[in-house]
PDB file of C-alpha atoms in Angstrom:
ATOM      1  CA  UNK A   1     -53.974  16.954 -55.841  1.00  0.00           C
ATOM      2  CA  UNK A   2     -54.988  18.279 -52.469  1.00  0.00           C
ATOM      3  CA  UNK A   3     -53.447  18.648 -48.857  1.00  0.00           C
ATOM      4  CA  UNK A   4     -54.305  20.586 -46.092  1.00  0.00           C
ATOM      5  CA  UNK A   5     -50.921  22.553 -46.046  1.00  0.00           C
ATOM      6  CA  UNK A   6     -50.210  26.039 -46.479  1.00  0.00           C
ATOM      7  CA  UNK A   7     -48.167  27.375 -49.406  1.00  0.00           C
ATOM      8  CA  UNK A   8     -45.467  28.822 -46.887  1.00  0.00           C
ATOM      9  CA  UNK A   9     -45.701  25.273 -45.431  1.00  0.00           C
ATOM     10  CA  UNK A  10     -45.244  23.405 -49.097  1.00  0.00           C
ATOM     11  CA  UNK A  11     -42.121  26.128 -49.795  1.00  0.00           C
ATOM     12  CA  UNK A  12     -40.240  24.782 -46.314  1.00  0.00           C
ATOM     13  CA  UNK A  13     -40.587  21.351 -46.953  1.00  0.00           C
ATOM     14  CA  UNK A  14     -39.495  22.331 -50.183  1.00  0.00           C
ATOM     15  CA  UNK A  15     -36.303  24.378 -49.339  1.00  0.00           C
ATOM     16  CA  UNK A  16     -35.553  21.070 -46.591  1.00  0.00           C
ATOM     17  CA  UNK A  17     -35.733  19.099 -49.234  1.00  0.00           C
ATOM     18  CA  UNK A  18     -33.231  20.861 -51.666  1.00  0.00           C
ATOM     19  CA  UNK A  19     -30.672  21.497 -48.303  1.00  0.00           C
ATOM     20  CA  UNK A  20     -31.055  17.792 -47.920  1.00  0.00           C
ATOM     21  CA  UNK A  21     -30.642  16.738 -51.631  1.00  0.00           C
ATOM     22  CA  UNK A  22     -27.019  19.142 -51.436  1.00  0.00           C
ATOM     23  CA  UNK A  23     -26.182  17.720 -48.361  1.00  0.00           C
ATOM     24  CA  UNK A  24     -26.027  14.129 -50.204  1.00  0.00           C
ATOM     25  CA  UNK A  25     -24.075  15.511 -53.281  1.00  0.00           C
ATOM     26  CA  UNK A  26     -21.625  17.065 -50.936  1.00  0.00           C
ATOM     27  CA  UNK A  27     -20.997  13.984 -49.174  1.00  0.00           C
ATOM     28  CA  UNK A  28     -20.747  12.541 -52.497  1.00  0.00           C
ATOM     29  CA  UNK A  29     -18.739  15.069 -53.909  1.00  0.00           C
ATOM     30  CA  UNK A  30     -16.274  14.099 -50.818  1.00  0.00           C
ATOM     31  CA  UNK A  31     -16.524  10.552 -51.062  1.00  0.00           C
ATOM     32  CA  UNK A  32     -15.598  10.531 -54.578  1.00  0.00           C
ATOM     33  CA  UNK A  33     -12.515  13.418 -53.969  1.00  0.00           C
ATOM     34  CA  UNK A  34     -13.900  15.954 -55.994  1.00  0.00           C
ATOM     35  CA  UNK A  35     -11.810  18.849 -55.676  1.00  0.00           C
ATOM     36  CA  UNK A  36     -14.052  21.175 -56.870  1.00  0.00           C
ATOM     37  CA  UNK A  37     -16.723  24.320 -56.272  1.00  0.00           C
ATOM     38  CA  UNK A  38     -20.236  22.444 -56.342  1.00  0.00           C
ATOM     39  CA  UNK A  39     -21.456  24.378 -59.265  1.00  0.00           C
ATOM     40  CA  UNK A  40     -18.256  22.559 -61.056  1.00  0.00           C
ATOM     41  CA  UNK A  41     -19.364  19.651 -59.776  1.00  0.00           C
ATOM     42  CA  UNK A  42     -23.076  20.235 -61.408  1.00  0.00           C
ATOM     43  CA  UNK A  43     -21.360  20.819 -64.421  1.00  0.00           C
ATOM     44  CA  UNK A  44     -18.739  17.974 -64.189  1.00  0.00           C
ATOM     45  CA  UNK A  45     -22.447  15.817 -63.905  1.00  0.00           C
ATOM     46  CA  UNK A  46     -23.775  17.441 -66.377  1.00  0.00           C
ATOM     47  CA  UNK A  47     -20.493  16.447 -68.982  1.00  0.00           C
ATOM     48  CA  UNK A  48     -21.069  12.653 -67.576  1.00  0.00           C
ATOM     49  CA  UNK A  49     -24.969  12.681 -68.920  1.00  0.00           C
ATOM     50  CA  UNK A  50     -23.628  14.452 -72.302  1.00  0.00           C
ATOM     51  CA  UNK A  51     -21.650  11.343 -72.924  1.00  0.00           C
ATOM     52  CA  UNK A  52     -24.194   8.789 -71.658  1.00  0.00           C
ATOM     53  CA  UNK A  53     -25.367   5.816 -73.815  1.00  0.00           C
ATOM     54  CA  UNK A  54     -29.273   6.572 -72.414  1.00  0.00           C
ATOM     55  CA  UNK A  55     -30.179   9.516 -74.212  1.00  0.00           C
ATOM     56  CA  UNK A  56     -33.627   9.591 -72.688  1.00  0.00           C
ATOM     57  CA  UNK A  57     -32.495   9.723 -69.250  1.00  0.00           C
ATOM     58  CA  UNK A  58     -29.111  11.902 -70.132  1.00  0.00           C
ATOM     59  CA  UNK A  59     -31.920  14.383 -71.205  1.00  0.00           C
ATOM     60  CA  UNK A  60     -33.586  14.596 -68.403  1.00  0.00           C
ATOM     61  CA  UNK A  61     -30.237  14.765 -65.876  1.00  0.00           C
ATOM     62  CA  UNK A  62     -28.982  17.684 -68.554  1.00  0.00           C
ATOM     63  CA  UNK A  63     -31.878  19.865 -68.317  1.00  0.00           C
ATOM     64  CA  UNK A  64     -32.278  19.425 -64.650  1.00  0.00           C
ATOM     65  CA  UNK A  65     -28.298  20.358 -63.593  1.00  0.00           C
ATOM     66  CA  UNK A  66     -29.009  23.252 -66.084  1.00  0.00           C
ATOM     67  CA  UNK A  67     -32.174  24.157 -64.121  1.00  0.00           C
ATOM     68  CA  UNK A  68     -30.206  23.845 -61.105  1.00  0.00           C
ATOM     69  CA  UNK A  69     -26.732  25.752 -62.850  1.00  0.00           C
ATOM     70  CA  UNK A  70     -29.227  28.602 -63.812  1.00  0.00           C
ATOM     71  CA  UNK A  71     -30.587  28.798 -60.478  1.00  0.00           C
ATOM     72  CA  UNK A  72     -26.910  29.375 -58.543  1.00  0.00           C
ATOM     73  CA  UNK A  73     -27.354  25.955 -57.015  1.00  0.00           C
TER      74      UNK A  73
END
């Protein structure tokens, strides 16, 4: 694909992005009383896919909280 942005332009709307993807879980993390640091919510998540009946999509939520886990999120 093509666009006529810049790569430092494509990393901001990026890093927006991930503040505004956070933002959400915090709010969720709130709503649902979780007392917790958010990388022990991650990892809370991450337990909850483990034990999913959907394999196929508790795959892909698994290896993306560990992406995010690795990454300090």
């Amino acid at each position: 694909t093509t666009n006529d942005m810049t790569a430092d332009q494509i990393h901001e709307v990026g890093q927006r992005e991930v503040a505004r993807i956070r933002a959400e879980m915090q709010q969720v993390m709130q709503d649902a009383g979780f007392r917790g640091s958010f990388p022990e919510f991650l990892t809370f998540l991450l337990k909850l896919t483990l034990h999913s009946s959907d394999r196929r999509r508790a795959g892909v939520q698994s290896c993306c909280l560990r992406r995010a886990l690795a990454q300090g999120a």
